[in-house]
Amino acid sequence: MFAQPLERRLEILADSAKYDVSCSSSGSSRKGTPGGVGGTAASGICHSWTADGRCVSLLKILLTNSCIYDCAYCVNRSSNDIPRAALTPDELVRLTMEFYRRNYIEGLFLSTGVARSPDWTMEQLILVVRKLREDERFNGYIHLKVVPGADPLLVAQAGSYADRVSINMELPSQRSLALLAPDKPQELLLTPMRQMSELIAASRLAAKESPKAPQFAPAGQSTQLIVGATPEQDREIITLSEGLYSRLGLKRVYYSAFVPGSTDRRLPELPTPPLLREHRLYQADWLLRFYGFRADELLDDAHPNLDPRLDPKSDWALRHLENFPVEVNQAGYDTLLRVPGIGVRSAKRIVAARRETRLGEAELKRLGVVLKRARHFLTAGGRHLGGPKFYVDRVARLLMAGGEGERLKQLDLFSGGADLSMLTGEL
């Protein structure tokens, strides 16, 4: 694995990392230190995506794509006949520093296959980040994957060097893990996630008492779930995410549409990756984190899957018309957030503006409130902004992207979308 030229190994290991979408770099405030290199606070870390899914502002790479596990969904599974490669910790440290000094990257996203054993692999990862922090005095962003099954002492060490840590759960249920990843029982994944959750909470508490207290993963932890490789319904996925946010305090749950990377009779045959479903899950996730929705409000026995034709908030509103219309001059902030088309910024502007004046349609437009969807669910001064009568079927058709009769289109990962919520998060 080390015999190939460095450039070839870089090509293999960067390509092997592209299916991991959980490389967001937000949330860290690590400051530069005198004599050190880089920092996440001064310039901030931003990330962009190439057409094949690689994050280009971070060095997104595996230490090795060799793996002792044979997870059916994984391109790096042990039985998959692909080129194998590895970098030594010293090579990876040198590459990171040289790329950073050339302004190619702003940080490092480091993952790996599991070579030899979880403990040995985790030790190699820690060696990389320790050298970067202590020998090279690198203050840039580091997102480090934690290897399930590694010793708890190694897990604790990893978070002391990294800004963010993560373990990919990949599949939402124990039964699916038993089917596709029998070497990774759910408890093997949850145990270190619980440990990291406790260490992050303790670190934040200690930081309040002393700014010099040792940090543990100040940007929190995240995970990734694969969508479409197993038969779980959206309700099961969103309920799991809600539990991860509320019980383990995760910063983010990422959803990755299943892309077949190998052939296996246990995997479904999908014509295309379910990107529209992935998009709806991200929208529902947004409602959990910022809009005060619960999973059991969005999905229930009668509606176990998100409607691909409507964003989740519009779908919920049409099923709960007893809550509408909402009087924009009286409704509370939390109620406004449940109106389709009104996001966090618009709700705050409305609440602030009506302290000074009564709001009508013209005032809402001047505030920048987009009424395309919201008008059907609002009154202003007693007048319904959506017209004299409310017909559910008609409103549902209007809310659907493109209107009645248009064929539902599968989203492309990187094309410009007509749905503004893809960019703004306004639901």
Short mmCIF file of C-alpha atoms in Angstrom, two decimals:
data_model
loop_
_atom_site.label_atom_id
_atom_site.label_comp_id
_atom_site.label_asym_id
_atom_site.label_seq_id
_atom_site.Cartn_x
_atom_site.Cartn_y
_atom_site.Cartn_z
CA MET A 1 0.00 0.00 0.00
CA PHE A 2 2.98 2.31 0.51
CA ALA A 3 4.83 1.25 -2.65
CA GLN A 4 2.89 3.47 -5.02
CA PRO A 5 3.94 7.07 -5.70
CA LEU A 6 2.56 9.62 -3.30
CA GLU A 7 0.40 11.31 -5.94
CA ARG A 8 -1.28 8.02 -6.83
CA ARG A 9 -1.97 7.26 -3.16
CA LEU A 10 -3.44 10.73 -2.72
CA GLU A 11 -5.72 10.13 -5.69
CA ILE A 12 -6.95 6.81 -4.31
CA LEU A 13 -7.48 7.98 -0.74
CA ALA A 14 -9.21 11.24 -1.66
CA ASP A 15 -11.53 9.37 -4.01
CA SER A 16 -12.33 6.81 -1.31
CA ALA A 17 -13.35 9.62 1.08
CA LYS A 18 -15.84 11.33 -1.22
CA TYR A 19 -18.88 9.38 -0.02
CA ASP A 20 -18.61 10.80 3.49
CA VAL A 21 -20.78 13.93 3.52
CA SER A 22 -20.35 14.79 7.18
CA CYS A 23 -17.43 17.18 6.72
CA SER A 24 -19.08 20.47 7.60
CA SER A 25 -16.50 22.70 9.21
CA SER A 26 -18.68 25.21 11.02
CA GLY A 27 -18.83 25.75 14.73
CA SER A 28 -15.22 26.02 15.81
CA SER A 29 -13.58 29.10 17.30
CA ARG A 30 -10.05 27.84 17.79
CA LYS A 31 -7.81 30.90 17.84
CA GLY A 32 -4.37 31.31 16.42
CA THR A 33 -1.48 31.26 18.85
CA PRO A 34 1.74 33.28 18.63
CA GLY A 35 4.24 31.47 16.47
CA GLY A 36 1.61 28.99 15.27
CA VAL A 37 0.12 28.44 11.85
CA GLY A 38 -3.51 28.89 10.78
CA GLY A 39 -6.66 29.42 12.78
CA THR A 40 -10.38 28.96 12.40
CA ALA A 41 -11.46 32.21 14.06
CA ALA A 42 -9.68 34.86 12.01
CA SER A 43 -10.55 33.82 8.49
CA GLY A 44 -13.36 31.39 9.20
CA ILE A 45 -13.69 28.09 7.48
CA CYS A 46 -15.88 27.76 4.47
CA HIS A 47 -16.38 24.79 2.28
CA SER A 48 -17.44 24.19 -1.27
CA TRP A 49 -18.20 21.05 -3.20
CA THR A 50 -16.96 19.70 -6.45
CA ALA A 51 -19.22 17.81 -8.84
CA ASP A 52 -18.22 14.44 -7.41
CA GLY A 53 -18.90 15.42 -3.81
CA ARG A 54 -15.43 16.28 -2.58
CA CYS A 55 -15.01 19.13 -0.14
CA VAL A 56 -12.30 21.35 -1.57
CA SER A 57 -11.60 23.69 1.30
CA LEU A 58 -10.61 20.88 3.62
CA LEU A 59 -8.09 18.22 2.86
CA LYS A 60 -10.65 15.42 2.90
CA ILE A 61 -8.80 12.15 2.92
CA LEU A 62 -8.47 8.68 4.40
CA LEU A 63 -5.38 7.50 6.23
CA THR A 64 -5.97 4.19 4.49
CA ASN A 65 -8.78 2.62 2.46
CA SER A 66 -7.78 -0.83 3.59
CA CYS A 67 -10.38 -2.25 5.97
CA ILE A 68 -10.85 -5.43 7.94
CA TYR A 69 -14.64 -5.01 7.84
CA ASP A 70 -16.90 -6.02 4.97
CA CYS A 71 -19.87 -3.65 5.22
CA ALA A 72 -22.03 -4.24 2.16
CA TYR A 73 -22.76 -0.56 1.47
CA CYS A 74 -19.14 0.61 1.69
CA VAL A 75 -16.87 1.07 -1.32
CA ASN A 76 -13.87 0.30 0.90
CA ARG A 77 -15.22 -3.03 2.15
CA SER A 78 -12.60 -5.75 2.45
CA SER A 79 -14.08 -7.91 -0.33
CA ASN A 80 -14.27 -5.05 -2.86
CA ASP A 81 -11.65 -5.30 -5.58
CA ILE A 82 -10.33 -1.74 -5.62
CA PRO A 83 -6.82 -0.25 -5.48
CA ARG A 84 -5.63 0.01 -1.89
CA ALA A 85 -3.35 2.67 -0.48
CA ALA A 86 -2.20 4.23 2.78
CA LEU A 87 -0.25 7.22 4.03
CA THR A 88 2.07 7.26 6.98
CA PRO A 89 1.26 9.77 9.72
CA ASP A 90 4.38 11.77 8.81
CA GLU A 91 3.33 11.92 5.15
CA LEU A 92 -0.14 13.12 6.07
CA VAL A 93 1.21 15.79 8.42
CA ARG A 94 3.59 17.03 5.74
CA LEU A 95 0.86 17.10 3.10
CA THR A 96 -1.52 19.02 5.36
CA MET A 97 1.06 21.66 6.20
CA GLU A 98 2.24 22.06 2.63
CA PHE A 99 -1.30 22.33 1.30
CA TYR A 100 -2.17 24.84 3.98
CA ARG A 101 0.84 27.01 3.27
CA ARG A 102 -0.08 27.02 -0.42
CA ASN A 103 -3.60 28.14 0.50
CA TYR A 104 -5.10 25.02 -1.02
CA ILE A 105 -6.98 24.10 2.15
CA GLU A 106 -8.16 25.59 5.38
CA GLY A 107 -8.29 22.45 7.46
CA LEU A 108 -8.28 18.68 7.55
CA PHE A 109 -11.06 16.12 7.40
CA LEU A 110 -9.43 12.83 8.32
CA SER A 111 -11.15 9.48 8.17
CA THR A 112 -9.92 5.95 7.59
CA GLY A 113 -10.65 2.33 6.96
CA VAL A 114 -9.99 0.04 9.90
CA ALA A 115 -6.61 -1.60 9.37
CA ARG A 116 -5.25 -4.33 11.70
CA SER A 117 -7.52 -3.35 14.63
CA PRO A 118 -9.62 -0.40 15.88
CA ASP A 119 -7.00 0.49 18.51
CA TRP A 120 -4.06 0.42 16.09
CA THR A 121 -5.95 2.52 13.55
CA MET A 122 -7.06 5.04 16.16
CA GLU A 123 -3.49 5.36 17.41
CA GLN A 124 -2.34 6.23 13.87
CA LEU A 125 -5.03 8.91 13.54
CA ILE A 126 -4.10 10.40 16.89
CA LEU A 127 -0.45 10.43 15.87
CA VAL A 128 -1.37 12.62 12.87
CA VAL A 129 -3.40 15.17 14.80
CA ARG A 130 -0.96 15.24 17.72
CA LYS A 131 1.94 16.01 15.39
CA LEU A 132 -0.09 18.73 13.68
CA ARG A 133 -1.07 20.41 16.94
CA GLU A 134 2.09 19.96 18.99
CA ASP A 135 4.98 19.70 16.50
CA GLU A 136 3.66 21.90 13.67
CA ARG A 137 1.54 24.11 15.94
CA PHE A 138 -1.30 23.90 13.45
CA ASN A 139 -4.35 25.87 14.62
CA GLY A 140 -6.55 25.12 11.62
CA TYR A 141 -9.76 23.13 11.69
CA ILE A 142 -9.55 19.37 12.15
CA HIS A 143 -12.48 17.01 11.83
CA LEU A 144 -11.43 13.55 12.98
CA LYS A 145 -13.28 10.29 12.57
CA VAL A 146 -13.31 8.10 15.66
CA VAL A 147 -12.95 4.39 15.06
CA PRO A 148 -15.79 2.34 16.64
CA GLY A 149 -14.39 -0.21 19.04
CA ALA A 150 -11.30 1.82 19.94
CA ASP A 151 -10.25 2.03 23.58
CA PRO A 152 -12.07 4.81 25.51
CA LEU A 153 -8.71 6.34 26.45
CA LEU A 154 -7.92 6.75 22.74
CA VAL A 155 -11.34 8.29 22.13
CA ALA A 156 -10.66 10.83 24.88
CA GLN A 157 -7.26 11.60 23.37
CA ALA A 158 -8.72 12.12 19.89
CA GLY A 159 -11.13 14.81 21.03
CA SER A 160 -8.39 16.73 22.79
CA TYR A 161 -6.76 17.49 19.42
CA ALA A 162 -9.73 17.68 17.04
CA ASP A 163 -12.29 20.46 16.60
CA ARG A 164 -15.02 18.04 15.63
CA VAL A 165 -15.28 14.28 16.07
CA SER A 166 -17.70 11.90 14.43
CA ILE A 167 -18.72 8.30 14.09
CA ASN A 168 -20.91 7.39 11.14
CA MET A 169 -23.88 5.29 12.23
CA GLU A 170 -24.63 4.74 8.51
CA LEU A 171 -27.73 2.58 9.04
CA PRO A 172 -30.67 3.62 11.21
CA SER A 173 -31.50 0.33 12.91
CA GLN A 174 -29.86 -2.64 14.57
CA ARG A 175 -31.57 -5.04 12.15
CA SER A 176 -30.10 -3.25 9.13
CA LEU A 177 -26.65 -3.14 10.70
CA ALA A 178 -26.91 -6.86 11.40
CA LEU A 179 -27.79 -7.44 7.75
CA LEU A 180 -25.28 -5.17 6.00
CA ALA A 181 -22.58 -4.53 8.61
CA PRO A 182 -22.56 -7.52 10.96
CA ASP A 183 -19.18 -6.49 12.44
CA LYS A 184 -20.68 -3.19 13.66
CA PRO A 185 -23.52 -3.76 16.14
CA GLN A 186 -25.34 -0.57 17.04
CA GLU A 187 -24.00 -0.59 20.58
CA LEU A 188 -20.43 -0.55 19.24
CA LEU A 189 -21.29 2.78 17.60
CA LEU A 190 -23.40 4.29 20.38
CA THR A 191 -20.99 3.58 23.25
CA PRO A 192 -18.20 5.93 22.03
CA MET A 193 -20.82 8.47 20.89
CA ARG A 194 -22.17 8.58 24.46
CA GLN A 195 -18.63 8.92 25.81
CA MET A 196 -17.88 11.82 23.46
CA SER A 197 -21.19 13.47 24.37
CA GLU A 198 -20.27 13.36 28.06
CA LEU A 199 -16.73 14.63 27.42
CA ILE A 200 -18.01 17.52 25.26
CA ALA A 201 -20.52 18.53 27.95
CA ALA A 202 -17.87 18.32 30.67
CA SER A 203 -15.45 20.36 28.58
CA ARG A 204 -18.01 23.12 28.00
CA LEU A 205 -18.81 23.21 31.69
CA ALA A 206 -15.12 23.44 32.59
CA ALA A 207 -14.62 26.23 30.03
CA LYS A 208 -17.17 28.36 31.88
CA GLU A 209 -15.12 28.08 35.06
CA SER A 210 -11.76 28.58 33.41
CA PRO A 211 -10.95 29.64 29.83
CA LYS A 212 -7.73 27.64 30.13
CA ALA A 213 -9.52 24.36 30.79
CA PRO A 214 -8.63 21.60 28.28
CA GLN A 215 -11.02 21.42 25.37
CA PHE A 216 -12.67 18.34 23.94
CA ALA A 217 -14.03 18.64 20.39
CA PRO A 218 -15.25 22.25 20.75
CA ALA A 219 -17.21 22.00 17.48
CA GLY A 220 -19.12 18.96 18.80
CA GLN A 221 -19.80 15.63 17.18
CA SER A 222 -21.78 14.60 14.12
CA THR A 223 -22.85 11.45 12.33
CA GLN A 224 -24.09 10.28 8.96
CA LEU A 225 -27.02 8.07 7.93
CA ILE A 226 -27.30 6.38 4.55
CA VAL A 227 -30.73 6.82 2.95
CA GLY A 228 -32.22 4.15 0.72
CA ALA A 229 -29.88 1.20 1.32
CA THR A 230 -32.29 -0.36 3.82
CA PRO A 231 -36.10 -0.41 4.17
CA GLU A 232 -36.49 2.01 7.12
CA GLN A 233 -39.20 4.59 6.69
CA ASP A 234 -38.55 8.31 7.08
CA ARG A 235 -40.28 8.31 10.45
CA GLU A 236 -37.72 5.87 11.83
CA ILE A 237 -34.85 7.96 10.49
CA ILE A 238 -36.17 11.30 11.75
CA THR A 239 -37.06 9.82 15.15
CA LEU A 240 -33.50 8.51 15.46
CA SER A 241 -32.12 11.94 14.55
CA GLU A 242 -34.34 13.61 17.13
CA GLY A 243 -32.98 11.24 19.79
CA LEU A 244 -29.38 11.90 18.75
CA TYR A 245 -29.91 15.66 19.03
CA SER A 246 -31.78 15.58 22.33
CA ARG A 247 -29.96 12.78 24.17
CA LEU A 248 -26.43 12.95 22.81
CA GLY A 249 -26.35 16.62 21.87
CA LEU A 250 -25.11 16.01 18.33
CA LYS A 251 -24.25 19.06 16.30
CA ARG A 252 -25.44 17.59 13.02
CA VAL A 253 -26.90 14.46 11.50
CA TYR A 254 -26.06 14.18 7.81
CA TYR A 255 -28.08 12.17 5.32
CA SER A 256 -26.41 10.56 2.35
CA ALA A 257 -28.43 9.14 -0.53
CA PHE A 258 -27.27 5.59 -1.14
CA VAL A 259 -24.86 5.34 -4.07
CA PRO A 260 -24.00 1.73 -4.94
CA GLY A 261 -20.25 1.35 -4.62
CA SER A 262 -20.18 -2.41 -4.94
CA THR A 263 -22.46 -5.24 -5.95
CA ASP A 264 -24.13 -7.26 -3.24
CA ARG A 265 -27.39 -9.20 -3.31
CA ARG A 266 -28.34 -7.66 0.06
CA LEU A 267 -28.41 -4.17 -1.46
CA PRO A 268 -31.38 -2.69 -3.33
CA GLU A 269 -31.18 -1.96 -7.03
CA LEU A 270 -31.96 1.75 -7.31
CA PRO A 271 -32.26 3.48 -10.70
CA THR A 272 -30.73 6.65 -9.22
CA PRO A 273 -29.59 7.72 -5.75
CA PRO A 274 -32.66 8.93 -3.77
CA LEU A 275 -31.53 12.55 -3.68
CA LEU A 276 -35.04 14.04 -3.43
CA ARG A 277 -35.71 11.90 -0.36
CA GLU A 278 -32.37 13.01 1.07
CA HIS A 279 -33.39 16.64 0.49
CA ARG A 280 -36.74 16.18 2.27
CA LEU A 281 -34.97 14.57 5.23
CA TYR A 282 -32.64 17.56 5.49
CA GLN A 283 -35.69 19.85 5.48
CA ALA A 284 -37.37 17.81 8.22
CA ASP A 285 -34.10 17.81 10.18
CA TRP A 286 -34.07 21.61 9.87
CA LEU A 287 -37.58 21.75 11.36
CA LEU A 288 -36.43 19.65 14.33
CA ARG A 289 -33.43 21.84 15.06
CA PHE A 290 -34.68 25.36 14.41
CA TYR A 291 -38.48 25.39 14.21
CA GLY A 292 -39.51 23.52 17.33
CA PHE A 293 -41.16 20.58 15.57
CA ARG A 294 -41.13 17.08 17.02
CA ALA A 295 -40.61 13.98 14.91
CA ASP A 296 -44.05 12.62 15.83
CA GLU A 297 -45.68 15.83 14.58
CA LEU A 298 -44.09 15.52 11.14
CA LEU A 299 -44.64 11.80 10.64
CA ASP A 300 -47.01 9.28 12.17
CA ASP A 301 -48.62 5.90 11.48
CA ALA A 302 -50.76 7.34 8.72
CA HIS A 303 -47.85 9.27 7.16
CA PRO A 304 -44.65 7.30 7.80
CA ASN A 305 -42.77 8.90 4.89
CA LEU A 306 -42.20 12.50 3.85
CA ASP A 307 -44.23 13.58 0.84
CA PRO A 308 -41.80 14.06 -2.06
CA ARG A 309 -44.14 16.64 -3.62
CA LEU A 310 -44.19 19.06 -0.68
CA ASP A 311 -41.69 20.40 1.80
CA PRO A 312 -42.35 18.88 5.26
CA LYS A 313 -43.75 22.08 6.81
CA SER A 314 -46.26 22.64 4.02
CA ASP A 315 -47.27 18.99 4.25
CA TRP A 316 -47.76 19.33 8.02
CA ALA A 317 -49.76 22.54 7.62
CA LEU A 318 -52.16 21.01 5.11
CA ARG A 319 -52.79 18.15 7.53
CA HIS A 320 -53.41 20.56 10.43
CA LEU A 321 -55.65 23.23 8.98
CA GLU A 322 -57.29 23.67 12.38
CA ASN A 323 -54.22 25.79 13.25
CA PHE A 324 -54.73 28.20 10.32
CA PRO A 325 -55.09 30.91 9.20
CA VAL A 326 -52.76 32.77 11.56
CA GLU A 327 -53.25 36.50 12.21
CA VAL A 328 -49.87 38.03 11.48
CA ASN A 329 -50.45 40.94 13.87
CA GLN A 330 -51.14 38.70 16.87
CA ALA A 331 -49.51 35.30 16.45
CA GLY A 332 -46.57 34.44 18.67
CA TYR A 333 -43.08 33.81 17.35
CA ASP A 334 -43.37 30.04 17.67
CA THR A 335 -46.71 30.06 15.83
CA LEU A 336 -45.30 32.18 13.00
CA LEU A 337 -42.45 29.69 12.59
CA ARG A 338 -45.03 27.02 11.71
CA VAL A 339 -46.42 29.00 8.78
CA PRO A 340 -45.08 27.57 5.49
CA GLY A 341 -42.70 30.04 3.89
CA ILE A 342 -41.92 31.95 7.08
CA GLY A 343 -38.48 31.20 8.39
CA VAL A 344 -36.56 32.28 11.45
CA ARG A 345 -35.46 35.62 9.97
CA SER A 346 -38.92 36.52 8.71
CA ALA A 347 -40.59 35.59 12.00
CA LYS A 348 -38.15 37.79 13.93
CA ARG A 349 -38.71 40.71 11.54
CA ILE A 350 -42.48 40.40 11.88
CA VAL A 351 -42.37 40.34 15.68
CA ALA A 352 -40.03 43.34 15.76
CA ALA A 353 -41.94 45.39 13.16
CA ARG A 354 -45.40 45.03 14.64
CA ARG A 355 -44.23 46.75 17.82
CA GLU A 356 -44.25 49.90 15.69
CA THR A 357 -47.12 49.39 13.26
CA ARG A 358 -49.87 47.06 12.14
CA LEU A 359 -48.83 44.82 9.29
CA GLY A 360 -50.58 44.25 5.99
CA GLU A 361 -49.48 42.57 2.79
CA ALA A 362 -47.47 45.59 1.64
CA GLU A 363 -45.65 45.86 4.97
CA LEU A 364 -44.82 42.15 4.91
CA LYS A 365 -43.32 42.48 1.44
CA ARG A 366 -41.27 45.47 2.56
CA LEU A 367 -39.94 43.33 5.41
CA GLY A 368 -38.75 40.81 2.85
CA VAL A 369 -41.30 38.14 3.83
CA VAL A 370 -41.82 35.81 0.87
CA LEU A 371 -45.58 35.29 0.60
CA LYS A 372 -45.68 32.70 -2.16
CA ARG A 373 -46.51 29.94 0.32
CA ALA A 374 -47.26 31.94 3.46
CA ARG A 375 -50.19 33.93 2.04
CA HIS A 376 -52.43 30.84 2.07
CA PHE A 377 -52.02 30.51 5.83
CA LEU A 378 -52.08 34.15 6.97
CA THR A 379 -54.55 36.89 7.71
CA ALA A 380 -53.55 40.52 8.17
CA GLY A 381 -56.05 42.73 9.96
CA GLY A 382 -58.62 39.96 9.50
CA ARG A 383 -58.17 39.73 5.71
CA HIS A 384 -57.04 36.39 4.32
CA LEU A 385 -54.02 37.01 2.11
CA GLY A 386 -54.63 33.88 0.05
CA GLY A 387 -57.98 34.96 -1.34
CA PRO A 388 -61.59 34.77 -0.22
CA LYS A 389 -61.82 30.99 0.08
CA PHE A 390 -59.41 28.27 1.10
CA TYR A 391 -59.51 25.02 -0.87
CA VAL A 392 -57.07 22.41 0.38
CA ASP A 393 -56.59 20.72 -2.97
CA ARG A 394 -55.99 24.02 -4.74
CA VAL A 395 -53.48 25.20 -2.14
CA ALA A 396 -51.71 21.85 -2.19
CA ARG A 397 -51.32 22.11 -5.96
CA LEU A 398 -50.00 25.66 -5.68
CA LEU A 399 -47.49 24.66 -3.03
CA MET A 400 -46.09 21.81 -5.08
CA ALA A 401 -43.01 22.82 -7.00
CA GLY A 402 -43.93 23.72 -10.57
CA GLY A 403 -47.65 23.45 -9.96
CA GLU A 404 -50.15 20.86 -11.15
CA GLY A 405 -49.17 18.50 -13.88
CA GLU A 406 -45.45 19.02 -13.76
CA ARG A 407 -43.49 15.83 -13.53
CA LEU A 408 -41.67 15.33 -10.30
CA LYS A 409 -37.99 15.64 -10.99
CA GLN A 410 -35.16 13.92 -9.22
CA LEU A 411 -32.84 16.55 -7.77
CA ASP A 412 -29.30 16.81 -8.99
CA LEU A 413 -26.66 17.23 -6.33
CA PHE A 414 -25.15 20.38 -7.76
CA SER A 415 -27.62 21.99 -10.16
CA GLY A 416 -29.21 25.32 -9.26
CA GLY A 417 -32.57 24.54 -7.69
CA ALA A 418 -35.77 26.53 -8.10
CA ASP A 419 -36.62 25.80 -4.45
CA LEU A 420 -35.14 28.69 -2.49
CA SER A 421 -35.21 26.66 0.72
CA MET A 422 -32.33 24.60 -0.64
CA LEU A 423 -30.16 27.69 -0.22
CA THR A 424 -31.70 29.62 2.64
CA GLY A 425 -33.19 26.94 4.83
CA GLU A 426 -36.40 29.01 4.97
CA LEU A 427 -39.29 26.56 5.21
#
